[in-house]
Tab-separated table of C-alpha atoms in Angstrom:
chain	number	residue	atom	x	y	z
A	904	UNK	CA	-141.870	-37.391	157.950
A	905	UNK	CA	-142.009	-39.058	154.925
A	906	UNK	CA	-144.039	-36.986	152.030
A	907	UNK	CA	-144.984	-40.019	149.667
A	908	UNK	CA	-147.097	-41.939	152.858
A	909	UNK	CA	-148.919	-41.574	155.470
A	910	UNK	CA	-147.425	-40.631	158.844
A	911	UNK	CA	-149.299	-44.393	160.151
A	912	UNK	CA	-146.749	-46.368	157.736
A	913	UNK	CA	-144.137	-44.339	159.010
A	914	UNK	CA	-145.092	-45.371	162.816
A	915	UNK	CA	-145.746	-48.899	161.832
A	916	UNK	CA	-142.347	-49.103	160.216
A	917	UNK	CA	-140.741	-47.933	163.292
A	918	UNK	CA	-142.042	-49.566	165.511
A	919	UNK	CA	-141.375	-52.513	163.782
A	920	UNK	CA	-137.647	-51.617	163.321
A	921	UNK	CA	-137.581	-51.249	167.192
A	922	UNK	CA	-139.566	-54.369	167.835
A	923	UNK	CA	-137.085	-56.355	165.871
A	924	UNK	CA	-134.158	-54.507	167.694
A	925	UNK	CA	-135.025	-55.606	171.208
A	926	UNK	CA	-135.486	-59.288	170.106
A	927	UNK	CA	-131.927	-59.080	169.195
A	928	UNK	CA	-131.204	-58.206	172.231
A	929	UNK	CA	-133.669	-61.032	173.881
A	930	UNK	CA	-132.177	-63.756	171.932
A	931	UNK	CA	-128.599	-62.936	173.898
A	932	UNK	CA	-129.793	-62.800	177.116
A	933	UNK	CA	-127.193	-62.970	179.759
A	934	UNK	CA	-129.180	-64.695	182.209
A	935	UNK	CA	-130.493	-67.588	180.060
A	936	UNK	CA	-127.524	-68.170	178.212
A	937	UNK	CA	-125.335	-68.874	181.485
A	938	UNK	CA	-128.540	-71.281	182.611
A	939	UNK	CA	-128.631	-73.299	179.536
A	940	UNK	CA	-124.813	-73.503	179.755
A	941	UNK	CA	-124.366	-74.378	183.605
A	942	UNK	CA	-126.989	-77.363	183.256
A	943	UNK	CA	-124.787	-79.049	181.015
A	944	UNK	CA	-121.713	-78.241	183.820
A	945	UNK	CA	-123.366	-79.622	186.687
A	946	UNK	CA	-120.456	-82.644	187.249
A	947	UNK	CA	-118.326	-80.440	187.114
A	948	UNK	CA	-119.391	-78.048	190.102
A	949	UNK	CA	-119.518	-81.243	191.775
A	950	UNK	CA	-116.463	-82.393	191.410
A	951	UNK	CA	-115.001	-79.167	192.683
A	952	UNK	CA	-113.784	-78.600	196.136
A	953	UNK	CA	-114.803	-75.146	195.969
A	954	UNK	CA	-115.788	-72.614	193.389
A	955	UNK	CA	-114.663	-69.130	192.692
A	956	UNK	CA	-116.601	-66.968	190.767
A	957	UNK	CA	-115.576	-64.011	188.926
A	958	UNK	CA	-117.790	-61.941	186.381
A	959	UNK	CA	-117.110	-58.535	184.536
A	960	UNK	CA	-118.439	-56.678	181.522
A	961	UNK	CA	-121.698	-55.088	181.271
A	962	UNK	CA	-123.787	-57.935	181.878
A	963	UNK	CA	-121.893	-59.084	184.709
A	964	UNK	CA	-124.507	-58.566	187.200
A	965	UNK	CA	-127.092	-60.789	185.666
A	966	UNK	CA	-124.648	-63.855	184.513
A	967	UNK	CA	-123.226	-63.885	188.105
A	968	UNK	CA	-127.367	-63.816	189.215
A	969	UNK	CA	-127.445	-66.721	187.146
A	970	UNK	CA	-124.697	-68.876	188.237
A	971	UNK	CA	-125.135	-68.249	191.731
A	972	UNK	CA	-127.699	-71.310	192.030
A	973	UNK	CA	-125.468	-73.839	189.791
A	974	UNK	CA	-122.680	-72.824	192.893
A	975	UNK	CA	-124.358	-73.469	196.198
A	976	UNK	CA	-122.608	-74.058	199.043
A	977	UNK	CA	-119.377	-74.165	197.385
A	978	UNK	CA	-119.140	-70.456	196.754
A	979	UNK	CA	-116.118	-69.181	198.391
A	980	UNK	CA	-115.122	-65.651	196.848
A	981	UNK	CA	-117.449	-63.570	194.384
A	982	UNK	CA	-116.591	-60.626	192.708
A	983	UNK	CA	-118.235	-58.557	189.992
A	984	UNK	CA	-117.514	-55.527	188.263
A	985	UNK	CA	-120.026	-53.747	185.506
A	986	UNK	CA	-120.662	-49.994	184.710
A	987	UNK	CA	-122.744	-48.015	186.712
A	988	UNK	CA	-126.000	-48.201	184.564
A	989	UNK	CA	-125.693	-51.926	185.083
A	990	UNK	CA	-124.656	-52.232	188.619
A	991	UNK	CA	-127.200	-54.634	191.153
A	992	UNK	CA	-126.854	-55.215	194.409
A	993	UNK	CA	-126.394	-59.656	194.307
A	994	UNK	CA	-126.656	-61.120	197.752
A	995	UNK	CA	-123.291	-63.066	198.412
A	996	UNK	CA	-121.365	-61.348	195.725
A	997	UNK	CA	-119.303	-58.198	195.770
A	998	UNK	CA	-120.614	-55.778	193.040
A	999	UNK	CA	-117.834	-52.955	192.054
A	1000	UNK	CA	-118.909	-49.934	189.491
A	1001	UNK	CA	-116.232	-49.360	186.836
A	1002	UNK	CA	-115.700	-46.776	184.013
A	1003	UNK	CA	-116.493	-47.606	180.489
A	1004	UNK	CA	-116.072	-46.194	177.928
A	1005	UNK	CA	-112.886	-45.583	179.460
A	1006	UNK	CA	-111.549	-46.518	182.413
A	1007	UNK	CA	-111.512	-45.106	186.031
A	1008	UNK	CA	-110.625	-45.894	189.705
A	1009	UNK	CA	-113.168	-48.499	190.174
A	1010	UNK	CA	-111.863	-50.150	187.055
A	1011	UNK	CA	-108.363	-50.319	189.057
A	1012	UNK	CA	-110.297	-51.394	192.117
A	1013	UNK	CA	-112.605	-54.311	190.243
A	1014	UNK	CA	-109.248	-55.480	188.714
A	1015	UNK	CA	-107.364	-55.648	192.390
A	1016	UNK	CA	-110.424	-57.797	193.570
A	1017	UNK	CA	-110.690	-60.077	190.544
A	1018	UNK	CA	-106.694	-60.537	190.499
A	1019	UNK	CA	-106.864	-61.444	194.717
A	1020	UNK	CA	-109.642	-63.798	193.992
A	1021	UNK	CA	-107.821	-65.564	190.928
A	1022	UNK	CA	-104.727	-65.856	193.215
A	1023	UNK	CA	-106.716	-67.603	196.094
A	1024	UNK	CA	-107.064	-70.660	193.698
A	1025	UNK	CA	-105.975	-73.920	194.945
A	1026	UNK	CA	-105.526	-77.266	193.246
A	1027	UNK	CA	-109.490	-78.801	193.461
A	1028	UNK	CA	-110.916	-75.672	193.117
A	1029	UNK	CA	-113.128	-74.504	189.875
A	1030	UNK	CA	-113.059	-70.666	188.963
A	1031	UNK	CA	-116.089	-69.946	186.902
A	1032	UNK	CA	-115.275	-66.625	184.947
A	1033	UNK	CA	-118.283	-64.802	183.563
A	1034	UNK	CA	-117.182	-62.492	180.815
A	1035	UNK	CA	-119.106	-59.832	178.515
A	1036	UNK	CA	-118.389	-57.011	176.429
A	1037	UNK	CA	-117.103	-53.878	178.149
A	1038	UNK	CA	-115.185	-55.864	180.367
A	1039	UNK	CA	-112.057	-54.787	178.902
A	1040	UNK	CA	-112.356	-50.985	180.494
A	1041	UNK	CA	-114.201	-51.996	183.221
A	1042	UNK	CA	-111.065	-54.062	185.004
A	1043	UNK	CA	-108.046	-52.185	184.911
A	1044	UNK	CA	-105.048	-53.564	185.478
A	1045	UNK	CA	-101.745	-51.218	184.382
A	1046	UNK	CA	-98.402	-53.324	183.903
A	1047	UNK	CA	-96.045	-52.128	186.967
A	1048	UNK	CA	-94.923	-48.545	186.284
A	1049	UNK	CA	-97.837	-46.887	184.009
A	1050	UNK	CA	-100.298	-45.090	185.661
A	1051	UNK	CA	-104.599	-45.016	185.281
A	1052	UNK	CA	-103.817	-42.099	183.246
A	1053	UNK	CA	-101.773	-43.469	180.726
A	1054	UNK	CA	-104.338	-46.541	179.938
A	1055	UNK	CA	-107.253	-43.943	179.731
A	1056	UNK	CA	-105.228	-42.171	177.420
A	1057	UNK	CA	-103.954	-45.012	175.108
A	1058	UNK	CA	-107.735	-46.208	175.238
A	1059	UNK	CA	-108.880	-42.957	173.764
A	1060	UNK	CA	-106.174	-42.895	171.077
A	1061	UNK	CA	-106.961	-46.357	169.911
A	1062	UNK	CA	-110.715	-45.174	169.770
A	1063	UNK	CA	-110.302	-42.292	167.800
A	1064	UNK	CA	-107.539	-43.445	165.546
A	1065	UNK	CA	-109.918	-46.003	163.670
A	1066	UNK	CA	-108.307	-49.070	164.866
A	1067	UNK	CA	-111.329	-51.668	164.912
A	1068	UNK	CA	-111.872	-53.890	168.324
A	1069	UNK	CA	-109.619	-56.514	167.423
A	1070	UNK	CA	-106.783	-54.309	166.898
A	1071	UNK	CA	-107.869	-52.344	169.976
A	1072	UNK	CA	-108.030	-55.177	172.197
A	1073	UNK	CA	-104.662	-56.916	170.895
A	1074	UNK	CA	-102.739	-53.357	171.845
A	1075	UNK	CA	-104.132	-53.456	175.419
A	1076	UNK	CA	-102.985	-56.720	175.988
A	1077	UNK	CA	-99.531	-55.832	175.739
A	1078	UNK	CA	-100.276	-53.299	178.862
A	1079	UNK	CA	-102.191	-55.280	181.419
A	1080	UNK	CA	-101.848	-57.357	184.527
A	1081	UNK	CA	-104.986	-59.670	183.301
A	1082	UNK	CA	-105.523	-59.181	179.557
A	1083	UNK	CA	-104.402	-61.409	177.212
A	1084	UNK	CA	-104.539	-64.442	179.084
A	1085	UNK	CA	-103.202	-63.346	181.924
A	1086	UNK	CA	-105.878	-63.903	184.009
A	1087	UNK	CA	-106.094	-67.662	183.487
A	1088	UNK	CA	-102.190	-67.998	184.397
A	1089	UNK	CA	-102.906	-66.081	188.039
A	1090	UNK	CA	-105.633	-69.658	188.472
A	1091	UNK	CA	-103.146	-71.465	186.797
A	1092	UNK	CA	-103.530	-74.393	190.070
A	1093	UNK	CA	-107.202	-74.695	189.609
A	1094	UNK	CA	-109.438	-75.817	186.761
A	1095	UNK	CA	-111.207	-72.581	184.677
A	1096	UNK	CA	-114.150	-72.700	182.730
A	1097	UNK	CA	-115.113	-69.375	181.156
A	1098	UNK	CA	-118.727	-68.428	179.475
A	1099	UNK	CA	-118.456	-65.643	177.419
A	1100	UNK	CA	-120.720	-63.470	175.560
A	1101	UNK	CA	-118.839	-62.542	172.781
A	1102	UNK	CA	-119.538	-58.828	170.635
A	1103	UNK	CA	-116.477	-59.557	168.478
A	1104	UNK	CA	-116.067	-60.729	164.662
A	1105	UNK	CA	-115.821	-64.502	164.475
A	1106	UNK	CA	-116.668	-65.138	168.475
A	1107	UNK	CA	-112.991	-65.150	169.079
A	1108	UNK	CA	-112.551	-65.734	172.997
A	1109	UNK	CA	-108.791	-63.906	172.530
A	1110	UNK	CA	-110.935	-61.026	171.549
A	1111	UNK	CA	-113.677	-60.450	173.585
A	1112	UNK	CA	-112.810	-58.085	176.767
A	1113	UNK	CA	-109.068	-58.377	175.587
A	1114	UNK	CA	-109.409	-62.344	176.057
A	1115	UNK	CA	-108.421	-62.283	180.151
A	1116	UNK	CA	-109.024	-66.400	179.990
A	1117	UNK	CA	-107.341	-67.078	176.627
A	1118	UNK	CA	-104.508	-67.297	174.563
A	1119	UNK	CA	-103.977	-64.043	172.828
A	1120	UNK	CA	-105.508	-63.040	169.899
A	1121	UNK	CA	-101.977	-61.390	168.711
A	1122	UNK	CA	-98.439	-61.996	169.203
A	1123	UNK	CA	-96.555	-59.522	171.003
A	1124	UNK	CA	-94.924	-58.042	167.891
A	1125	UNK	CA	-98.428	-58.149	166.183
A	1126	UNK	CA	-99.440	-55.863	168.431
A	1127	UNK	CA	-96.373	-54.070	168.283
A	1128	UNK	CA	-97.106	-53.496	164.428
A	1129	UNK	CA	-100.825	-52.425	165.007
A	1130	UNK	CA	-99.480	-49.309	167.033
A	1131	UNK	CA	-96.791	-48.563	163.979
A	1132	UNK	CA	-99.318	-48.921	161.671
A	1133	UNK	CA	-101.637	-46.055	162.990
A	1134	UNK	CA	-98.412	-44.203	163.863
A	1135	UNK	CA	-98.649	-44.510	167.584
A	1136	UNK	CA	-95.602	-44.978	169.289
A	1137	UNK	CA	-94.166	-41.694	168.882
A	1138	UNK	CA	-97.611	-40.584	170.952
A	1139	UNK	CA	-97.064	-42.699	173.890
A	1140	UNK	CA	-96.694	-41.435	177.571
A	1141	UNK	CA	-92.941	-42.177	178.591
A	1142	UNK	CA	-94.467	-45.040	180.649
A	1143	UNK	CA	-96.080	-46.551	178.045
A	1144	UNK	CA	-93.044	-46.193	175.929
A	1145	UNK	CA	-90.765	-48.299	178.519
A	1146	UNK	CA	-92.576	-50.900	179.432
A	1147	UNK	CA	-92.908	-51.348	175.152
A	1148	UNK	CA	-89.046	-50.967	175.098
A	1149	UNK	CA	-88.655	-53.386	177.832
A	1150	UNK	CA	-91.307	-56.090	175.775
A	1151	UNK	CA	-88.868	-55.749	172.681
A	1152	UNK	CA	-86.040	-56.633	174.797
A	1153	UNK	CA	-87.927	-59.445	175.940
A	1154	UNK	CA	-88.394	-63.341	174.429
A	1155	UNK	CA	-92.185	-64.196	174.776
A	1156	UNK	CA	-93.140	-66.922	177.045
A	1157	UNK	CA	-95.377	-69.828	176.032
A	1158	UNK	CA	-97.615	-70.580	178.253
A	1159	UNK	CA	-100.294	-73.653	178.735
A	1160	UNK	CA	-104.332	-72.953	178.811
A	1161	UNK	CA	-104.603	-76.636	178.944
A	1162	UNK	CA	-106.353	-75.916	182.854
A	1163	UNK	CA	-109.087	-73.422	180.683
A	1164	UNK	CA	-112.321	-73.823	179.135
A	1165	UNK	CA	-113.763	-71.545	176.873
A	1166	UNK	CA	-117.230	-71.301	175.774
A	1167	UNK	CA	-119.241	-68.272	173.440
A	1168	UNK	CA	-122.936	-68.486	174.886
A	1169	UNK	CA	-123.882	-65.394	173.283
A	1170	UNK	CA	-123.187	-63.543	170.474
A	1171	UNK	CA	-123.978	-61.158	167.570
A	1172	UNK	CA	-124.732	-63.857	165.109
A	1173	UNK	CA	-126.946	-65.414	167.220
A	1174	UNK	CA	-129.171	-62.419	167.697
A	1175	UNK	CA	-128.581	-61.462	164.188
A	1176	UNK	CA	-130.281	-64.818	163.388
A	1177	UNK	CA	-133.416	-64.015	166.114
A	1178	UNK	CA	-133.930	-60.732	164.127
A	1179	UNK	CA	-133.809	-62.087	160.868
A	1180	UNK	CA	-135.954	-65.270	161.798
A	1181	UNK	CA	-138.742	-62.589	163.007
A	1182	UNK	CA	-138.573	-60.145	160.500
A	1183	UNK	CA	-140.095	-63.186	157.676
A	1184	UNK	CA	-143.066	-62.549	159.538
A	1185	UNK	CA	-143.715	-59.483	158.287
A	1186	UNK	CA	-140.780	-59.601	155.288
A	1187	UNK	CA	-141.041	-62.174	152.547
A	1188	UNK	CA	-137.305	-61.123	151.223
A	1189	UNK	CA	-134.934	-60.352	153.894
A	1190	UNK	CA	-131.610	-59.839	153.600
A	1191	UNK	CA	-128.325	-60.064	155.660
A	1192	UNK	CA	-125.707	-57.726	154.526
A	1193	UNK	CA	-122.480	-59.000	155.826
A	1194	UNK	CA	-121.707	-61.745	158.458
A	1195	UNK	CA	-119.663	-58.794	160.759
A	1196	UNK	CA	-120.453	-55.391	159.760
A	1197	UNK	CA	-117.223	-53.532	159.868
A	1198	UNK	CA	-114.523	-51.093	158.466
A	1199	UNK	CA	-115.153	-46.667	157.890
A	1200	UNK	CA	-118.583	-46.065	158.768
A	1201	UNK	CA	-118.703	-43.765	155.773
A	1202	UNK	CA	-118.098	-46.776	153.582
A	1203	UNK	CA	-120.280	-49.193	155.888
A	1204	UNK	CA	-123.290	-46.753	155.028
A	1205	UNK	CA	-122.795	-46.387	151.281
A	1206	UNK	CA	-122.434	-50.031	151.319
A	1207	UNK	CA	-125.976	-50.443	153.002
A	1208	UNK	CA	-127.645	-48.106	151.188
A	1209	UNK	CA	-126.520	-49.166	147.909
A	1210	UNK	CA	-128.123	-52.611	148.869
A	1211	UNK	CA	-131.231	-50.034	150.114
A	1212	UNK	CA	-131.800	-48.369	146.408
A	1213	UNK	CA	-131.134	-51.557	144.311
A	1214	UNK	CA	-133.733	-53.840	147.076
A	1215	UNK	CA	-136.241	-50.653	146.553
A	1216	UNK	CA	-136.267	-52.008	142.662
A	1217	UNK	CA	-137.729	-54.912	143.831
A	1218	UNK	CA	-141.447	-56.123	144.239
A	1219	UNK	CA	-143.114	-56.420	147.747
A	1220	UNK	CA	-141.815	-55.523	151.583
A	1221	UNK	CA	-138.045	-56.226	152.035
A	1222	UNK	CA	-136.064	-56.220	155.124
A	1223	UNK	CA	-132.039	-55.828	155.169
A	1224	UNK	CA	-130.489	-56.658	158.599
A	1225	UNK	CA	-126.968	-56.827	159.890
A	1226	UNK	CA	-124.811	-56.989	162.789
A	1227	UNK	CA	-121.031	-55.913	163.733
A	1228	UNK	CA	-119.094	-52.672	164.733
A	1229	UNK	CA	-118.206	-49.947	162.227
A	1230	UNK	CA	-114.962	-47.464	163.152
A	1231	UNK	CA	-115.268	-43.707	163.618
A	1232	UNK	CA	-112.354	-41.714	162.910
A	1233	UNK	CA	-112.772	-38.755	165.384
A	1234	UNK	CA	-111.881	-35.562	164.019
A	1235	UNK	CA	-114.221	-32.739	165.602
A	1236	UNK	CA	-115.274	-32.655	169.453
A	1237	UNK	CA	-118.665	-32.975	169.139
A	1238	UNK	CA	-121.120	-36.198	170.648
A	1239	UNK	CA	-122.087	-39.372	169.105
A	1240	UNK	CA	-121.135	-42.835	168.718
A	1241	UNK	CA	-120.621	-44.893	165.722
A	1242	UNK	CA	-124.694	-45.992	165.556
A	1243	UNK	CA	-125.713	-42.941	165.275
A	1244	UNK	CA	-123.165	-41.880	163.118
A	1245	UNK	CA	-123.823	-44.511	160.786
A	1246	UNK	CA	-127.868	-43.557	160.740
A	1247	UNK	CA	-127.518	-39.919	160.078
A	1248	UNK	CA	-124.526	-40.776	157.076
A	1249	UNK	CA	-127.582	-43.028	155.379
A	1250	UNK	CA	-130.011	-40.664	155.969
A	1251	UNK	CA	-127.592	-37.702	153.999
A	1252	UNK	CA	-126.867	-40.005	151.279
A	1253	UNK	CA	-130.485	-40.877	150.585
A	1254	UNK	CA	-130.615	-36.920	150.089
A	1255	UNK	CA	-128.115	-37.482	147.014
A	1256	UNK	CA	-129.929	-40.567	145.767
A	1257	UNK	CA	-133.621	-41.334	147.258
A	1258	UNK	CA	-134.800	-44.926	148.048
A	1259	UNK	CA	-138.095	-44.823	145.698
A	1260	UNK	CA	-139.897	-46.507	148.447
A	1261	UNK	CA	-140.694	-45.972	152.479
A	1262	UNK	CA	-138.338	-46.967	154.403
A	1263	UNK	CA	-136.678	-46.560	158.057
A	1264	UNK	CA	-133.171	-47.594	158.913
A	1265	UNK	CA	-132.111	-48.145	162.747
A	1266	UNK	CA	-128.672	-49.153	164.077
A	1267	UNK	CA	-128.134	-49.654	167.365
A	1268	UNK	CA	-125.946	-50.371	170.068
A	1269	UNK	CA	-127.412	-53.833	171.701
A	1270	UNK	CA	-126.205	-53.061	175.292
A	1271	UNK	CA	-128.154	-49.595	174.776
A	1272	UNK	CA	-125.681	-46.962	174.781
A	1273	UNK	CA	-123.559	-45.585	171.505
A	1274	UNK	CA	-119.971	-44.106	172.333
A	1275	UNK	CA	-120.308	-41.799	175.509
A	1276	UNK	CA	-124.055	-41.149	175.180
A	1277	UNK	CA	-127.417	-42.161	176.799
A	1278	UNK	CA	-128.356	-43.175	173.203
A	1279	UNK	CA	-128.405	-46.653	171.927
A	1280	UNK	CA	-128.159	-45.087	168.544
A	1281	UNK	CA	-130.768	-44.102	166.024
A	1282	UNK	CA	-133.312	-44.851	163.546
A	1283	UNK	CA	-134.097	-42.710	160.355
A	1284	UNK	CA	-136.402	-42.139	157.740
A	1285	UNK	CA	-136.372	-40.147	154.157
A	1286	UNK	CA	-137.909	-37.043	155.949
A	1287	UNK	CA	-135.150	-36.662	159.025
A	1288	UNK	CA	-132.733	-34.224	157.506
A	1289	UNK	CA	-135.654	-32.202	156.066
A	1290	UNK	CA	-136.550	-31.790	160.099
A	1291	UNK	CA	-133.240	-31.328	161.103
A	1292	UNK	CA	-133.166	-28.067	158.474
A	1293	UNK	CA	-136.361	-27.169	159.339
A	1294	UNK	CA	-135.576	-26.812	162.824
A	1295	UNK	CA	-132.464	-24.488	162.173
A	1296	UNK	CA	-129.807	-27.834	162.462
A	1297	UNK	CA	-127.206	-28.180	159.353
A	1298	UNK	CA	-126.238	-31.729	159.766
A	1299	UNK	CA	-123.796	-31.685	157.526
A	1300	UNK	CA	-122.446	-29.405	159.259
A	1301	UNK	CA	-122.916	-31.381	163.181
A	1302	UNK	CA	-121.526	-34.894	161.345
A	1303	UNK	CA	-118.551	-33.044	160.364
A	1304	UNK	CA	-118.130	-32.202	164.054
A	1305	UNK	CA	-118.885	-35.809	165.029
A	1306	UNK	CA	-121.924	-34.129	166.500
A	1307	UNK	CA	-124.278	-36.666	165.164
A	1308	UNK	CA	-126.075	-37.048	168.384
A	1309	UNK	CA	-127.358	-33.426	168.675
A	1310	UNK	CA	-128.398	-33.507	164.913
A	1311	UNK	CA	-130.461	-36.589	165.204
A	1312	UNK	CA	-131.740	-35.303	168.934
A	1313	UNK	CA	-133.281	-31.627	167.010
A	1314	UNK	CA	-135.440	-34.607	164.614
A	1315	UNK	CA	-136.497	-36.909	167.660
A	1316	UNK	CA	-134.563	-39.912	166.207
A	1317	UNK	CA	-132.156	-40.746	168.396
A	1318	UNK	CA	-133.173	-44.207	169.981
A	1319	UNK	CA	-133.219	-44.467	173.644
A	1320	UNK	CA	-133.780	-47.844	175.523
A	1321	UNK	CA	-131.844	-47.662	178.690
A	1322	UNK	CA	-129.088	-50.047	180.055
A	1323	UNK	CA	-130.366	-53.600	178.786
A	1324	UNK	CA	-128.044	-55.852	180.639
A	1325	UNK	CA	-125.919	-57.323	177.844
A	1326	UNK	CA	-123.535	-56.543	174.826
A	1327	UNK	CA	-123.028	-57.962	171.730
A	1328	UNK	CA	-122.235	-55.538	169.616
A	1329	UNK	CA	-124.363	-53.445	166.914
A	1330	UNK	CA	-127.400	-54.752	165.023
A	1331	UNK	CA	-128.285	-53.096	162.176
A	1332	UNK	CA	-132.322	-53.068	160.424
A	1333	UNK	CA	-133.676	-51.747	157.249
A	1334	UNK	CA	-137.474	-51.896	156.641
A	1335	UNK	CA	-139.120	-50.895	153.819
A	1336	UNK	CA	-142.436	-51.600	152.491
């Protein structure tokens, strides 16, 4: 605990912390936001002859519950694919489990069913794609000749190497049967309209889930240079290196989206603004750190507590909040993600230079799980690493492992809140009073 106040401030400022957290995670709700959208789109379900619907990412399940009333009677082919903490049975649509963090065989199978059902589209017809965060591991579609092994492998390079998402995303495009726009050209005879709930910098549809419905976010030889850049190519299977010869040899294709519509109805900023909005209850100063929260998460946390020490200076409560997705350069084998990562870095550093005040600091994953845990990530106080010792953990020692998860586990801070149904991104909260 904290020494300089009472253990009831602590609790308060916790549960505050984690109040403010799950409104975040309200104010994107995947069910609403399709509603709200699809009441504007009603003429347009009309006017089609039939409707295809297609929804992946983590909160596939409840965006497809939400369209299916918009749809009616026109409903000819539903598919679905999510990850297993997410799955729901959905009366009239066919609900596959894929892998995520990485891929697995039902992300190959979720991507044969959502490529069969894009192909079925005839002139007339309206495919409504429903597309969240996750969604690029959870449909799997290998260009001919590379194997589920060599994706799951080039995914967990990319991870560890400290590309960030947009980098990450514009490699596996170059890879995929449905990425990068591809998935749009297989319904290029129909009309698409695509809601997306976006947990990528700047809301950029190319982005999101490796942008199946829109242009690319990269060129081909962007792309090409990300992989160069973190030295990459010499590490690629002898699949993966062909099919990247046989893109070089290649001229790219332009290709029209003019039969696509793309719309964000959900995002990080968005719930970065509920959080914010409902922390001046409590908060009369709070601050947002950064529009997208991103880069080393060994910089990202000496950023924010820098802001922490010189807001501590100040007079009355203060509350710093951001949103976005730090990088983790993996070096050790232990277990984490970058949330919790990013909580136990600011709690060490506060060891080196104390915030004179109380204070907890939480960041969390908003579809509530960091990296391959059960954790959504973790909130911290001034007396967490001072447990941690006490109870015979060096966490020095565990975050030089990337074994953040077990270190913050030993001082009960890890922050658990289940599957929540949607994903945009992290959210970030500092309260101190």
């Amino acid at each position: 605990m904290y020494l300089d106040c009472s253990v009831s401030a602590l609790v308060k400022l916790r549960a505050q912390a984690t109040a403010l957290f799950r409104e975040g995670i309200a104010a994107s709700d995947p069910e609403q936001a399709v509603i709200s959208t699809l009441e504007t789109k009603t003429d347009e379900i009309a006017a089609a002859r039939r409707v295809i619907l297609i929804a992946f990412g983590k909160a596939a399940c409840p965006m497809a519950r939400a369209a299916l009333p918009f749809i009616g009677d026109k409903l000819v082919t539903a598919v679905a694919v999510t990850n297993f903490e997410n799955l729901a049975d959905i009366e009239g649509v066919e609900v596959i489990s894929g892998g995520h963090p990485l891929p697995d065989e039902g992300s190959i199978r979720g991507a044969e069913h959502i490529e069969r059902a894009a192909l079925s589209a005839e002139p007339g017809d309206l495919v409504l794609v429903l597309v969240s965060g996750g969604g690029s591991a959870l449909t799997c579609a290998p260009a001919a000749g590379i194997a589920l092994a060599d994706k799951i492998a080039l995914n967990d390079t990319l991870i560890r190497c400290g590309a960030d998402i947009s980098e990450i995303n514009a490699v596996r495009q170059l890879f995929s049967r449905l990425k990068g726009g591809r998935l749009a050209q297989l319904a290029s005879r129909a009309k698409v309209l695509s809601l997306i709930l976006s947990d990528v910098p700047g809301d950029d549809v190319g982005t999101v889930a490796s942008g199946p419905t829109a242009r690319p976010s990269a060129t081909q030889a962007e792309a090409i240079a990300i992989l160069d850049r973190y030295g990459l190519v010499r590490t690629l299977s002898p699949a993966l290196k062909a099919h990247l010869d046989l893109l070089v040899e290649r001229d790219e294709v332009a290709t029209s989206f003019d039969h696509v519509e793309n719309i964000v109805i959900g995002s990080n900023g968005i719930s970065l603004q509920r959080v914010m909005h409902s922390a001046e209850a409590n908060y009369p100063v709070v601050v947002k750190a950064d529009d997208w929260l991103s880069g080393d998460v060994s910089d990202v946390a000496k950023t924010l507590h820098r802001m922490a020490v010189f807001a501590a200076s100040q007079r009355g409560p203060v509350a710093i909040v951001a949103g976005g997705e730090p990088t983790v350069r993996v070096a050790g084998n232990g277990k984490g993600g970058r949330n919790q990562e990013l909580a136990l870095r600011f709690a060490l550093l506060n060891e080196w230079t104390s915030i004179k005040r109380p204070w907890v600091f939480l960041s969390g994953g908003t579809d509530g799980r960091d990296g391959p845990t059960d954790a959504a990530g973790a909130i911290v106080d001034a007396g967490s690493t001072t447990w941690m010792r006490k109870l015979g953990c060096n966490p020095v020692a565990h975050l030089q492992n990337n074994d953040s998860y077990h270190a913050l586990a030993s001082s009960g801070d890890l922050l658990m809140t289940g599957a929540t149904g949607t994903n945009v991104a992290d959210l970030q909260i500092l309260l101190m009073q």
